[in-house]
């Protein structure tokens, strides 16, 4: 079998607030023998504001996709927002020749045929690498962790090609393969954290985040696995402000940090020190 | 043939397209019942679709709804008529901005965000926060300071923007310009509400 | 092109139809006729307001005689509508009926295009194609076949039972095949029926008994149709009888084995929709017909593990239990067939947001029906899984219906069915009752009145589709928008009932294949005409009864079943039918005996003459699908009425005119 090779689109957050996501994705993929080629000169996908003009969103995303397509590579995008924009663009360009023509006209010096596919690291790990392989590589099972797998909105919605928008299971399966106890976090696993309203409607946004933490505790979780920098912003640095006095915080991790840990990668390389809600206690509980 | 009145040709064209999509909305309310922020909206997503069906575009563009959407796509995946509610709300935000509707917090955020992308090719959060707070709640920046500091300490905020190389920046600028030119040149389409259907 | 079979020069008449405004609104009919007049071999053209009407036909008849036409092209609606009518017309003038070609300028043109210029152009091209093709038509002779005086009915629900009784009472023989151990179908599971609230079993059971005892009905329960060969009048049917492991002629239906079975009350009962339990030896329900026990081979310990104390054998007085039973195959010949294979419920667990299959007290419409039923698992008490009397119940309409994500069509009866369930719940519990609906569809005799009655009973109607159900302790929270208020509501209830969505049974594709029946977009069987031939199919002699053709309630099902029975009876009482001579023929000299066609034929209608070393078509079995002609590498198969030359001429007709069009 050919070694797995992808174009890598980190996106803006992974260079700043979500740098441990970036580090852990790279470390885990490297350990599993999956090669990531960072897209040269990548640009911001435009996130939610770009959705005010579909063509702008397609073009900003398309410029990044064109680099990968020209090299015959599929794209891996860990940030949910970027994944959604890039994936939507790839799907639209593939499905609709009129969109393709328009996007290419705007892109000018580069162009897309629609061949490129966009994958979330979850898909690569579960589908391309495979749970069996990951299970085989686990050297430090995560026994003792009771994980609420939290997908957020944009990995599975509006649609991807690998998991259900209502009850996704890829992360559940992955965490179970690492030897962790996975709590049943349906239906909260796909509920919105409110992140998009953090600046404009802070009270509402924090209320949504608090609800997620409380529900996870109710389900018996002692930690939460994340896959999105925006969710992370809400559930790590802003978890404190979201909770009321006396409410117990819940340590959260990028799911790739947890995989790295189970694969025996040095925790320092995985950016555990960068967490705001202290993970010390729950990590100490790891048998 | 009737065209939507009172908007720039570009906006009228975009609204016509949207009106066509929402014409098959059956007002079931699945979107609203799935929406995490509907209770805080002035019009529920379903009611907003109704405004669009009724041709009350100005009300729709004035609504809080379009700025209360978190873009979680819960409505879109469940809509039994396959209406892309989330994307429609996104487009309405764009039209509200382009048509000069009163600036909301969300609007400030969007404008600042895309301005930064256009300038650097990438996001630069400190500038986004400053621009946002200067316009919307100058004192808010004080409230955000402790978390900002914590993130700065952990190296999660960079003090300087990361820019694309000149060639890349030029490409980004061209993309923005070409998109804007196309938006303005969008052809007027007949308003489906007034077309005789077979 | 010159005709290949007659020295006579072709004299074509072209008749272009207005179809009132159906065609004329979009196609310039006069222009099409003018254009047709310029085409080779066309000696006469005419336009008609309604070509299918008596005066329209009379015009054609006169023209054929006056102008000595020997070929006819009619540009009108789909040949599926009136080709047969016009063939008869040709025959009346002495012309062979197959010297006709119909150009479909309605379904293929006026109904699907808007631009008048382009539509007219397309109509011209289709006419040109027909004019090129028709000279190559050869006279064909239809075959007469005898109709055997018996009917196969597949499916023993209310539709199959009704059709069986109608036919049997008329003196013809019926073979009724049911795959379950008992007939009765879904209706047998119902408590009361809307809008009159008569007890379902009270009106169904006598019919089931009649069907079971009728001298003209042979009932094959627990059986399936394996294959069908032949054609109208003479269908040869192979039926598989699954082993019951109980001798039907010895079992008295006393039920002692079901009491003795070591797995008694351990297996979810299909009849009870999983709400009640049964053993491996069981009788599906007390009124079952035939009232015979059956042993479930998927659970029976002896049959699955080879080891069991076999209490059933000891319990059975007459010694009816027989673990040595094997599958049996029976071959019958029938003249007509009625499919009455019904529907299944949409599987709600595909919609995780409603918690079906996850939360104990989220049930579907039929499960709730069993809770209401006095002979059901709770003896008619409506209680939660843990035995509580519900304080509030929510009924959610349209789950799995009217939804692009599931089934775009309306299941039609669920509004009324759900209203009836709400009424029963009102009768039996003090619960607050909510109906979450989008549109209440109560079109039917006495239906709107029933809706009003239920409103009057203090049931809360909330106009908004239930968006999701979330469990919170003992309660289930239904979230929806009250769209008339524009407010999102969260209603705590103890039970949620999801209205049943009707879907075609899982094996419908297989049944469609066995009987060569088309299906419509919704997956149900397709009728020959949506208005005028609702019980007929694309295969002559095969009819449809009930919900296998689309969602129907009981009155509509019974009416449809009687319609199917009447169609079958009229055919059988006529005693004979003509069948199309459009079949394949192997040209022996060209055949290399490779056998490709034998593999390709979906009807097993081709055999090999081993001595003469060529294939041949069993004409009685050939349905004229043409698959073999396409598969034959030696071009040794000729499809009557669809020869290569005819098809090429048709294509040339279109392409030739296309290039003219481009030049213009
Ligand atoms: S869910 Fe779809 S059809 Fe229903 S009200 Fe919302 S937009 Fe309209
Ligand atoms: S995408 Fe927006 S409108 Fe739709 S459910 Fe989410 S927040 Fe509500």
GROMACS .gro file of N, CA and C in nm, chain C residues 16-81:
model
  198
  501UNK      N    1  -5.160   1.525  -3.641
  501UNK     CA    2  -5.102   1.594  -3.526
  501UNK      C    3  -5.215   1.642  -3.436
  502UNK      N    4  -5.201   1.610  -3.309
  502UNK     CA    5  -5.311   1.633  -3.215
  502UNK      C    6  -5.289   1.760  -3.131
  503UNK      N    7  -5.398   1.835  -3.109
  503UNK     CA    8  -5.393   1.952  -3.020
  503UNK      C    9  -5.399   1.909  -2.873
  504UNK      N   10  -5.467   1.797  -2.854
  504UNK     CA   11  -5.500   1.752  -2.718
  504UNK      C   12  -5.560   1.870  -2.641
  505UNK      N   13  -5.667   1.927  -2.694
  505UNK     CA   14  -5.724   2.048  -2.635
  505UNK      C   15  -5.617   2.154  -2.635
  506UNK      N   16  -5.576   2.199  -2.516
  506UNK     CA   17  -5.462   2.290  -2.513
  506UNK      C   18  -5.339   2.222  -2.454
  507UNK      N   19  -5.355   2.094  -2.421
  507UNK     CA   20  -5.243   2.023  -2.357
  507UNK      C   21  -5.116   2.027  -2.441
  508UNK      N   22  -5.134   2.008  -2.570
  508UNK     CA   23  -5.018   2.016  -2.659
  508UNK      C   24  -5.012   2.155  -2.722
  509UNK      N   25  -5.128   2.203  -2.766
  509UNK     CA   26  -5.131   2.326  -2.845
  509UNK      C   27  -5.083   2.449  -2.769
  510UNK      N   28  -5.092   2.446  -2.634
  510UNK     CA   29  -5.048   2.563  -2.558
  510UNK      C   30  -4.898   2.585  -2.572
  511UNK      N   31  -4.824   2.479  -2.596
  511UNK     CA   32  -4.678   2.491  -2.601
  511UNK      C   33  -4.621   2.462  -2.740
  512UNK      N   34  -4.694   2.383  -2.818
  512UNK     CA   35  -4.642   2.344  -2.949
  512UNK      C   36  -4.731   2.405  -3.056
  513UNK      N   37  -4.669   2.461  -3.158
  513UNK     CA   38  -4.747   2.513  -3.270
  513UNK      C   39  -4.785   2.395  -3.360
  514UNK      N   40  -4.902   2.340  -3.331
  514UNK     CA   41  -4.945   2.216  -3.394
  514UNK      C   42  -4.956   2.231  -3.546
  515UNK      N   43  -5.008   2.345  -3.589
  515UNK     CA   44  -5.023   2.365  -3.735
  515UNK      C   45  -4.888   2.365  -3.805
  516UNK      N   46  -4.790   2.429  -3.742
  516UNK     CA   47  -4.655   2.433  -3.800
  516UNK      C   48  -4.599   2.292  -3.812
  517UNK      N   49  -4.624   2.210  -3.711
  517UNK     CA   50  -4.573   2.073  -3.712
  517UNK      C   51  -4.634   1.997  -3.829
  518UNK      N   52  -4.766   2.019  -3.848
  518UNK     CA   53  -4.834   1.948  -3.957
  518UNK      C   54  -4.782   1.997  -4.093
  519UNK      N   55  -4.766   2.130  -4.106
  519UNK     CA   56  -4.711   2.184  -4.232
  519UNK      C   57  -4.576   2.123  -4.262
  520UNK      N   58  -4.496   2.115  -4.156
  520UNK     CA   59  -4.361   2.059  -4.174
  520UNK      C   60  -4.369   1.913  -4.214
  521UNK      N   61  -4.459   1.838  -4.151
  521UNK     CA   62  -4.472   1.696  -4.180
  521UNK      C   63  -4.503   1.675  -4.328
  522UNK      N   64  -4.584   1.767  -4.384
  522UNK     CA   65  -4.624   1.753  -4.524
  522UNK      C   66  -4.504   1.757  -4.617
  523UNK      N   67  -4.393   1.817  -4.571
  523UNK     CA   68  -4.275   1.829  -4.658
  523UNK      C   69  -4.188   1.704  -4.651
  524UNK      N   70  -4.219   1.614  -4.563
  524UNK     CA   71  -4.131   1.498  -4.542
  524UNK      C   72  -4.157   1.390  -4.647
  525UNK      N   73  -4.055   1.310  -4.677
  525UNK     CA   74  -4.068   1.207  -4.780
  525UNK      C   75  -4.180   1.107  -4.747
  526UNK      N   76  -4.249   1.065  -4.850
  526UNK     CA   77  -4.353   0.962  -4.840
  526UNK      C   78  -4.481   1.008  -4.771
  527UNK      N   79  -4.481   1.133  -4.721
  527UNK     CA   80  -4.602   1.179  -4.653
  527UNK      C   81  -4.698   1.230  -4.760
  528UNK      N   82  -4.816   1.168  -4.767
  528UNK     CA   83  -4.911   1.208  -4.871
  528UNK      C   84  -5.030   1.282  -4.812
  529UNK      N   85  -5.040   1.279  -4.680
  529UNK     CA   86  -5.155   1.345  -4.619
  529UNK      C   87  -5.120   1.390  -4.478
  530UNK      N   88  -5.162   1.513  -4.442
  530UNK     CA   89  -5.145   1.555  -4.302
  530UNK      C   90  -5.273   1.621  -4.255
  531UNK      N   91  -5.293   1.612  -4.125
  531UNK     CA   92  -5.413   1.672  -4.070
  531UNK      C   93  -5.388   1.703  -3.922
  532UNK      N   94  -5.456   1.807  -3.873
  532UNK     CA   95  -5.451   1.830  -3.728
  532UNK      C   96  -5.589   1.799  -3.671
  533UNK      N   97  -5.589   1.754  -3.544
  533UNK     CA   98  -5.715   1.722  -3.477
  533UNK      C   99  -5.716   1.784  -3.339
  534UNK      N  100  -5.834   1.821  -3.296
  534UNK     CA  101  -5.849   1.875  -3.161
  534UNK      C  102  -5.822   1.763  -3.060
  535UNK      N  103  -5.891   1.651  -3.078
  535UNK     CA  104  -5.868   1.534  -2.992
  535UNK      C  105  -5.860   1.411  -3.080
  536UNK      N  106  -5.742   1.362  -3.107
  536UNK     CA  107  -5.726   1.249  -3.197
  536UNK      C  108  -5.787   1.121  -3.140
  537UNK      N  109  -5.795   1.114  -3.007
  537UNK     CA  110  -5.845   0.991  -2.945
  537UNK      C  111  -5.997   0.986  -2.943
  538UNK      N  112  -6.063   1.101  -2.967
  538UNK     CA  113  -6.210   1.103  -2.958
  538UNK      C  114  -6.271   1.031  -3.078
  539UNK      N  115  -6.400   1.006  -3.070
  539UNK     CA  116  -6.469   0.941  -3.181
  539UNK      C  117  -6.456   1.019  -3.312
  540UNK      N  118  -6.489   1.150  -3.310
  540UNK     CA  119  -6.475   1.226  -3.436
  540UNK      C  120  -6.331   1.226  -3.486
  541UNK      N  121  -6.235   1.236  -3.393
  541UNK     CA  122  -6.094   1.236  -3.432
  541UNK      C  123  -6.058   1.106  -3.501
  542UNK      N  124  -6.104   0.996  -3.446
  542UNK     CA  125  -6.074   0.866  -3.505
  542UNK      C  126  -6.142   0.851  -3.642
  543UNK      N  127  -6.262   0.906  -3.650
  543UNK     CA  128  -6.337   0.895  -3.774
  543UNK      C  129  -6.261   0.966  -3.887
  544UNK      N  130  -6.203   1.082  -3.854
  544UNK     CA  131  -6.124   1.157  -3.953
  544UNK      C  132  -6.010   1.071  -4.006
  545UNK      N  133  -5.942   1.004  -3.915
  545UNK     CA  134  -5.828   0.922  -3.956
  545UNK      C  135  -5.877   0.806  -4.044
  546UNK      N  136  -5.989   0.746  -4.002
  546UNK     CA  137  -6.043   0.632  -4.077
  546UNK      C  138  -6.072   0.675  -4.221
  547UNK      N  139  -6.139   0.791  -4.231
  547UNK     CA  140  -6.174   0.840  -4.365
  547UNK      C  141  -6.048   0.866  -4.446
  548UNK      N  142  -5.951   0.929  -4.384
  548UNK     CA  143  -5.828   0.964  -4.456
  548UNK      C  144  -5.756   0.839  -4.505
  549UNK      N  145  -5.753   0.736  -4.421
  549UNK     CA  146  -5.684   0.613  -4.461
  549UNK      C  147  -5.746   0.558  -4.588
  550UNK      N  148  -5.879   0.559  -4.590
  550UNK     CA  149  -5.949   0.502  -4.706
  550UNK      C  150  -5.935   0.593  -4.827
  551UNK      N  151  -5.969   0.722  -4.809
  551UNK     CA  152  -5.967   0.815  -4.922
  551UNK      C  153  -5.831   0.828  -4.985
  552UNK      N  154  -5.727   0.836  -4.899
  552UNK     CA  155  -5.593   0.863  -4.953
  552UNK      C  156  -5.510   0.738  -4.965
  553UNK      N  157  -5.574   0.624  -4.952
  553UNK     CA  158  -5.505   0.495  -4.964
  553UNK      C  159  -5.376   0.493  -4.883
  554UNK      N  160  -5.388   0.539  -4.759
  554UNK     CA  161  -5.269   0.539  -4.672
  554UNK      C  162  -5.231   0.396  -4.639
  555UNK      N  163  -5.101   0.368  -4.637
  555UNK     CA  164  -5.059   0.236  -4.590
  555UNK      C  165  -4.967   0.244  -4.468
  556UNK      N  166  -4.942   0.365  -4.423
  556UNK     CA  167  -4.867   0.385  -4.298
  556UNK      C  168  -4.930   0.506  -4.227
  557UNK      N  169  -4.932   0.501  -4.092
  557UNK     CA  170  -4.992   0.612  -4.017
  557UNK      C  171  -4.897   0.658  -3.907
  558UNK      N  172  -4.878   0.789  -3.899
  558UNK     CA  173  -4.803   0.848  -3.787
  558UNK      C  174  -4.899   0.938  -3.711
  559UNK      N  175  -4.909   0.915  -3.581
  559UNK     CA  176  -4.992   1.004  -3.498
  559UNK      C  177  -4.901   1.072  -3.397
  560UNK      N  178  -4.903   1.205  -3.402
  560UNK     CA  179  -4.823   1.282  -3.306
  560UNK      C  180  -4.918   1.331  -3.199
  561UNK      N  181  -4.908   1.274  -3.082
  561UNK     CA  182  -5.005   1.304  -2.976
  561UNK      C  183  -4.942   1.273  -2.841
  562UNK      N  184  -5.022   1.208  -2.754
  562UNK     CA  185  -4.972   1.176  -2.621
  562UNK      C  186  -4.887   1.049  -2.625
  563UNK      N  187  -4.845   1.007  -2.507
  563UNK     CA  188  -4.763   0.887  -2.498
  563UNK      C  189  -4.835   0.765  -2.556
  564UNK      N  190  -4.763   0.681  -2.629
  564UNK     CA  191  -4.828   0.560  -2.683
  564UNK      C  192  -4.888   0.473  -2.573
  565UNK      N  193  -4.839   0.492  -2.450
  565UNK     CA  194  -4.898   0.414  -2.341
  565UNK      C  195  -5.044   0.449  -2.320
  566UNK      N  196  -5.083   0.568  -2.365
  566UNK     CA  197  -5.223   0.609  -2.349
  566UNK      C  198  -5.313   0.542  -2.454
   0.00000   0.00000   0.00000
